[in-house]
Coordinates of C-alpha atoms and ligand atoms in Angstrom, one line a residue:
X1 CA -94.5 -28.2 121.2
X2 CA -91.7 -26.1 119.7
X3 CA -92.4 -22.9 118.1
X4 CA -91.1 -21.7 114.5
X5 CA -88.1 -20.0 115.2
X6 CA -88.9 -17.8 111.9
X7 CA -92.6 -17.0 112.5
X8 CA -93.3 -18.5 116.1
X9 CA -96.2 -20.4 114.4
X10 CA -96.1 -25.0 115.7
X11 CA -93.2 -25.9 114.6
X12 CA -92.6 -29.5 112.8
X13 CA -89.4 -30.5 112.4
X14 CA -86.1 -29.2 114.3
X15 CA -83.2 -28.0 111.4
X16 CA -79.6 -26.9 113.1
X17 CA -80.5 -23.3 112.9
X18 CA -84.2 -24.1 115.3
X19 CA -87.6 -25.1 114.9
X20 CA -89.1 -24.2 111.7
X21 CA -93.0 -24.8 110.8
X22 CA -94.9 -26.3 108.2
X23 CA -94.2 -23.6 105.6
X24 CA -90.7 -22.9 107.0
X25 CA -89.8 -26.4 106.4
X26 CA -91.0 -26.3 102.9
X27 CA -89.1 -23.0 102.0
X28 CA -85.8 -24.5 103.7
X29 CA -86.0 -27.7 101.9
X30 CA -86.3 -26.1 98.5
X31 CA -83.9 -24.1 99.2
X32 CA -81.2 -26.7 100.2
X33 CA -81.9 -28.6 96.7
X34 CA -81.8 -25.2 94.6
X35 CA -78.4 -23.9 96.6
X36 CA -76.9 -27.5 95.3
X37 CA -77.8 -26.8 92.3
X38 CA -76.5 -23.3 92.0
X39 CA -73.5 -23.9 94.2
X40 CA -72.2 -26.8 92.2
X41 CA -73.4 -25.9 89.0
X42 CA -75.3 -28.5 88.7
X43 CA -77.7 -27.3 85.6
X44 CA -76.6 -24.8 82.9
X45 CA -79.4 -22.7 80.5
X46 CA -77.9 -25.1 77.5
X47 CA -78.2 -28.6 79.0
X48 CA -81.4 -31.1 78.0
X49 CA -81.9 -32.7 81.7
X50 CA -83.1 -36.0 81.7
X51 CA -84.6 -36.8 85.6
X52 CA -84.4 -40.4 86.5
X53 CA -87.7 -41.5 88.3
X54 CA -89.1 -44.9 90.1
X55 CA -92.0 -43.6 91.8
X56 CA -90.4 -43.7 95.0
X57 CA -90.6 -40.5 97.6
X58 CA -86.9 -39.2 96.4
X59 CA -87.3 -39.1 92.5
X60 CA -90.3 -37.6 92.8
X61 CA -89.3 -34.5 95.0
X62 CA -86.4 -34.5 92.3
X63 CA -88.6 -34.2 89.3
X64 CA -91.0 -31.7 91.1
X65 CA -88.4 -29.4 92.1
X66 CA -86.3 -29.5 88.9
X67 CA -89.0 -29.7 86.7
X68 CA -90.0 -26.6 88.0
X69 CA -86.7 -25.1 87.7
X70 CA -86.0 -26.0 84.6
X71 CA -89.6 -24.9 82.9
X72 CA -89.2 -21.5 85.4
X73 CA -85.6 -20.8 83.0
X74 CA -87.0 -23.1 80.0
X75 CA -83.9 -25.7 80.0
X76 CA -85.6 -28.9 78.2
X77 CA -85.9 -32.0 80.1
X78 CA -88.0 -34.6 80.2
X79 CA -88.7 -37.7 83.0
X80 CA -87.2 -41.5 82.6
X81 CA -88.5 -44.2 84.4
X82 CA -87.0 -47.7 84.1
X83 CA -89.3 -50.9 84.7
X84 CA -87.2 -53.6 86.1
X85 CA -89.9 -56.3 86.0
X86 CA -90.7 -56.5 90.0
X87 CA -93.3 -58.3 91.0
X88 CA -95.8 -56.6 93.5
X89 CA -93.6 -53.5 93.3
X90 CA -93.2 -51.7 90.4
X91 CA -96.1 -52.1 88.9
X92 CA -97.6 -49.2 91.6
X93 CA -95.0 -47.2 91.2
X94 CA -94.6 -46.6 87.5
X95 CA -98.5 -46.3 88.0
X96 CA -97.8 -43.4 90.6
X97 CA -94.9 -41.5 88.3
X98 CA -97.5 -41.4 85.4
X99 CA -100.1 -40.0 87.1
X100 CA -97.6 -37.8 88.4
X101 CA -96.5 -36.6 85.1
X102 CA -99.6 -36.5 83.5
X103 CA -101.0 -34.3 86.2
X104 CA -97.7 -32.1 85.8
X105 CA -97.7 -32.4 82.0
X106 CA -94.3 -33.7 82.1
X107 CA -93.2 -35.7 79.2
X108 CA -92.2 -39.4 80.7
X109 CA -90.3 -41.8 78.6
X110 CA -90.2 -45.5 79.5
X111 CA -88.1 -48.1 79.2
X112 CA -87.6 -51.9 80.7
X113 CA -85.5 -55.0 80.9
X114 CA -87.9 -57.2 79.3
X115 CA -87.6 -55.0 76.4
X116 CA -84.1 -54.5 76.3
X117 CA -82.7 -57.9 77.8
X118 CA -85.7 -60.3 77.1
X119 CA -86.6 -60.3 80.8
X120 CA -87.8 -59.0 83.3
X121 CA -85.4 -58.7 86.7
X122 CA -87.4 -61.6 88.9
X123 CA -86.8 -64.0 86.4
X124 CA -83.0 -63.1 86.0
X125 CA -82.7 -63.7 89.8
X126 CA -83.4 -67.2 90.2
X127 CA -81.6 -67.8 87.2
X128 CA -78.1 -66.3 87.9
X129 CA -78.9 -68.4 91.4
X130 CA -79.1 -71.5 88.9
X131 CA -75.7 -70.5 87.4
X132 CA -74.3 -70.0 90.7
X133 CA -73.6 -66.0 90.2
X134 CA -72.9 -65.7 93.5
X135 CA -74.3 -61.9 92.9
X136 CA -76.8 -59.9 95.3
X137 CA -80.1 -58.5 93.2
X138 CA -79.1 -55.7 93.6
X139 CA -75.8 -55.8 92.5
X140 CA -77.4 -57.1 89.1
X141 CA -79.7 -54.5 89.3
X142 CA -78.0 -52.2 90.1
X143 CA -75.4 -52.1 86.8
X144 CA -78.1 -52.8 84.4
X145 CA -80.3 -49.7 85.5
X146 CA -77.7 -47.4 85.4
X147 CA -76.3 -48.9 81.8
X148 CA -80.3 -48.4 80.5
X149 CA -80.7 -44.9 82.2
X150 CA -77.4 -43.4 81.0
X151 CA -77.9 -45.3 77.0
X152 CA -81.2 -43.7 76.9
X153 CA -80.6 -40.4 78.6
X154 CA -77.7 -39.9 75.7
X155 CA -79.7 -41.3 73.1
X156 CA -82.5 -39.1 73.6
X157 CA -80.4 -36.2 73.9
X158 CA -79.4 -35.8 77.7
X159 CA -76.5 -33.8 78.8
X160 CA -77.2 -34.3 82.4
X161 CA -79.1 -37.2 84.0
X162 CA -80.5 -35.9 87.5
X163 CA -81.1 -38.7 90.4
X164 CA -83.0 -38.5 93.5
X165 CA -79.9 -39.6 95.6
X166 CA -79.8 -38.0 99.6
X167 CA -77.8 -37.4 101.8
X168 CA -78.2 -40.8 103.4
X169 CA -77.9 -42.6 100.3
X170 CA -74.6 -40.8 99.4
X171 CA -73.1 -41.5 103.3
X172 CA -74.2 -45.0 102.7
X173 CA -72.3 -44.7 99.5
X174 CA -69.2 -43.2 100.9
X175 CA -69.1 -46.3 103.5
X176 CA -70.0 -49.0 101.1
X177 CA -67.0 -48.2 98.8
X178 CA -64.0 -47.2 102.0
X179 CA -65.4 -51.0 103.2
X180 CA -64.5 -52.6 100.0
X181 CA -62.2 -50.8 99.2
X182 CA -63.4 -49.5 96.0
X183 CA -61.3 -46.9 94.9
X184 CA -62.2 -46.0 91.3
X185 CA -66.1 -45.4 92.7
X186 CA -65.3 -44.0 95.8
X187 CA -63.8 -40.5 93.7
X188 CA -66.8 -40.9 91.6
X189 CA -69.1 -39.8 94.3
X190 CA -70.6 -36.2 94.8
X191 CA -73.4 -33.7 93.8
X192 CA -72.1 -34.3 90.3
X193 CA -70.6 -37.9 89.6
X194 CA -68.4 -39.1 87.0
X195 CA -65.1 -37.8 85.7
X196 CA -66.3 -37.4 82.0
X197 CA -66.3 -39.6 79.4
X198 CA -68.2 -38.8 75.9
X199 CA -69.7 -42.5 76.7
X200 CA -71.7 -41.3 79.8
X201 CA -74.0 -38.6 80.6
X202 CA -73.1 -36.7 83.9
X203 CA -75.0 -37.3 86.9
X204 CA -76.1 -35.3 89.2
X205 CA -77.7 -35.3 92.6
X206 CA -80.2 -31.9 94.0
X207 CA -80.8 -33.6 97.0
X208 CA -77.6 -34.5 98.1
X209 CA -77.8 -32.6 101.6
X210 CA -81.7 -33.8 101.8
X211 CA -81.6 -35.9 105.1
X212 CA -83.9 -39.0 104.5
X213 CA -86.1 -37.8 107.2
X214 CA -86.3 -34.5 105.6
X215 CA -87.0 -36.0 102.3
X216 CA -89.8 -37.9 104.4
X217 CA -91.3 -35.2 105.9
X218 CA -91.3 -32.9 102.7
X219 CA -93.0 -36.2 100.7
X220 CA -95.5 -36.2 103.7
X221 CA -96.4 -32.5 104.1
X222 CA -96.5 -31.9 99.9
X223 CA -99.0 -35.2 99.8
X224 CA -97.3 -36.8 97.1
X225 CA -99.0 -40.2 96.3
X226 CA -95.7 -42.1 96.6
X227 CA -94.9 -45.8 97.2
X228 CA -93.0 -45.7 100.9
X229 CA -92.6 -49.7 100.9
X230 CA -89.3 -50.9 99.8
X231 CA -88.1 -53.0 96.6
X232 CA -88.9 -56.6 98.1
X233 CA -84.8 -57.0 97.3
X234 CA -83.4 -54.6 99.2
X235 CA -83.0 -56.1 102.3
X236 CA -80.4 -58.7 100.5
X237 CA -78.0 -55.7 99.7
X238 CA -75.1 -54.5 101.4
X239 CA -76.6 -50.8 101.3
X240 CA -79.2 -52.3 103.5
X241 CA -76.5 -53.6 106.0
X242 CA -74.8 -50.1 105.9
X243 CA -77.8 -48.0 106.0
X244 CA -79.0 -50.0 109.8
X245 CA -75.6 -49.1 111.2
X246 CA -75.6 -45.4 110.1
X247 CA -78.9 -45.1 111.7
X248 CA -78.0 -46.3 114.3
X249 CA -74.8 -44.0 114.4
X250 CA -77.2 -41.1 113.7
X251 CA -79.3 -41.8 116.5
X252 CA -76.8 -42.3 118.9
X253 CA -74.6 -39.7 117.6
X254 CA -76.8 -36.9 115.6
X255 CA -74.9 -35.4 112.7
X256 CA -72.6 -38.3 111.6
X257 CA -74.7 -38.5 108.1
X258 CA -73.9 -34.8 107.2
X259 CA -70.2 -35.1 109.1
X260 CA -69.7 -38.4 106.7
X261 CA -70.0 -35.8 103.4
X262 CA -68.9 -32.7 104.9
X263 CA -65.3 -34.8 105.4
X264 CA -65.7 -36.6 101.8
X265 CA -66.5 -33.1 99.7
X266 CA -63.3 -31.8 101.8
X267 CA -60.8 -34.3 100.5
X268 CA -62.7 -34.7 97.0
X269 CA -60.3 -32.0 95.1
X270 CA -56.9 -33.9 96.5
X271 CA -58.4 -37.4 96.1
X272 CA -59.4 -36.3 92.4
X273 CA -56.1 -35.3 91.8
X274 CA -54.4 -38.5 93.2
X275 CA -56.1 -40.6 91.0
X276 CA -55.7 -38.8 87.9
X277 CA -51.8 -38.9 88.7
X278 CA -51.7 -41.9 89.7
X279 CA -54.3 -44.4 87.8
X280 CA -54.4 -44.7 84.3
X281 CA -58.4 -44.9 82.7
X282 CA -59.8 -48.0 81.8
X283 CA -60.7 -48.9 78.1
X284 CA -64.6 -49.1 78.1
X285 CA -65.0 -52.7 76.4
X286 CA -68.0 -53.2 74.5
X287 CA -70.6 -56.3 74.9
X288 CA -69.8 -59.2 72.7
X289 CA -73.5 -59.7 71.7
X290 CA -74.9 -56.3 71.2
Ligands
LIG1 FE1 -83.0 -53.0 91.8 FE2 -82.0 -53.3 94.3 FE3 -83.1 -51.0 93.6 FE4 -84.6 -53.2 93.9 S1 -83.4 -52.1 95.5 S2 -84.8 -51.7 92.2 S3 -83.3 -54.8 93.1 S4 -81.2 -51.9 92.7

């Protein structure tokens, strides 16, 4: 076994820089996710944070570490958790988040697509199947969680909405849009997303340099009581497809994840600019019936 290049105590995972141990690990971690957030200027002492969480291993490193950042420089946030309606699923997690926040006296707001679309997301499945959406669940899913989190983050007084996003979701990102060819999201990507629009709360991402394996490891040695199975629909999506291949691109060639956004926050600034020249934005159109 390896030693701690830091201390020389059993080390458990191998960074760039060498073998660190348990407590080296822990210290390097947080300190990737609070260098994002200082480097990009992620959080500033005036903005109300609202941290988007599912229960899953990601969000809730996210709300730990900026939960304790904000309180640490008393920024107000506060936790939002959205319940999609999945069978066998989310129940479990939105049990583990509020046990989470009770236990960290965080104030968690909730909010769900029964409530706000009259149902929940396995009954909208077999129906758009019926109406011959030829949609994955995810891509339903997808837009309706993001249109909940970002109405209720503004309307309860968010100026940033924090995500638990890593650095393997964000290469997986980065891929997904090049593939299809999806220009308008693919210079929406980043530690902080969105080029603003008073309609939309700014998202941002503190674990955008986490590895997945890292974020694995840190849920592991912090004993967070986390769900680790995935959404029963995520194997339909595309991500799924993209995420297989960059593992196995990883594996066979270590350090494409972190090569994939070292090249993308490189061209960002001139990509940025391009657009803005040359696109011209999009009216937001309101929904007919609400
Ligand atoms: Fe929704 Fe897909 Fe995420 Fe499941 S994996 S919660 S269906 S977006």
């Amino acid at each position: 076994m390896e030693k701690c290049s830091k201390c020389g105590k059993k080390s458990v995972y191998s960074a760039q820089h060498g073998p660190l141990c348990e407590s080296h690990f822990l210290r390097y971690f947080e300190k990737k996710v609070l260098n994002t957030i200082k480097n990009f200027k992620l959080i500033n002492s005036k903005d109300v944070v609202a941290i988007a969480v599912s229960g899953g291993k990601d969000s809730t490193i996210a709300l730990d570490i900026v939960a304790k950042y904000c309180e640490k420089r008393r920024i107000k946030f506060f936790a939002i958790t959205v319940n999609e309606g999945i069978k066998k699923y989310r129940e479990q997690t939105i049990k583990d988040i509020k046990k989470f926040c009770k236990e960290k006296k965080i104030e968690l707001k909730e909010v769900s697509y029964k409530k706000e679309f009259g149902m929940e997301l396995d009954k909208m499945i077999p129906l758009a199947k019926k109406k011959g959406w030829d949609k994955t669940p995810c891509s339903i899913c997808g837009v309706l969680r993001r249109s909940l989190l970002n109405k209720y983050a503004k309307k309860w007084g968010a100026t940033k909405l924090v995500t638990g996003h890593n650095a393997d979701d964000e290469a997986q990102s980065i891929l997904m849009n090049l593939y299809k060819a999806n220009k308008d999201q693919f210079v929406r990507l980043g530690p902080a997303t969105g080029i603003s629009r008073k309609e939309f709360v700014q998202r941002i991402k503190p674990l955008y340099f986490c590895l997945e394996k890292e974020v694995e490891l840190y849920t592991k040695l912090k004993k967070y009581s986390v769900q680790l199975k995935s959404c029963p629909y995520s194997s339909e999506s595309f991500r799924n497809y993209v995420k297989k291949n960059l593992w196995k691109m990883e594996k066979d060639y270590p350090g494409t994840t972190t090569s994939i956004l070292q090249t993308y926050l490189h061209i960002l600034p001139t990509l940025k600019k391009e657009f803005m020249e040359t696109s011209t934005p999009k009216k937001l159109r309101k929904c007919k019936l609400c």
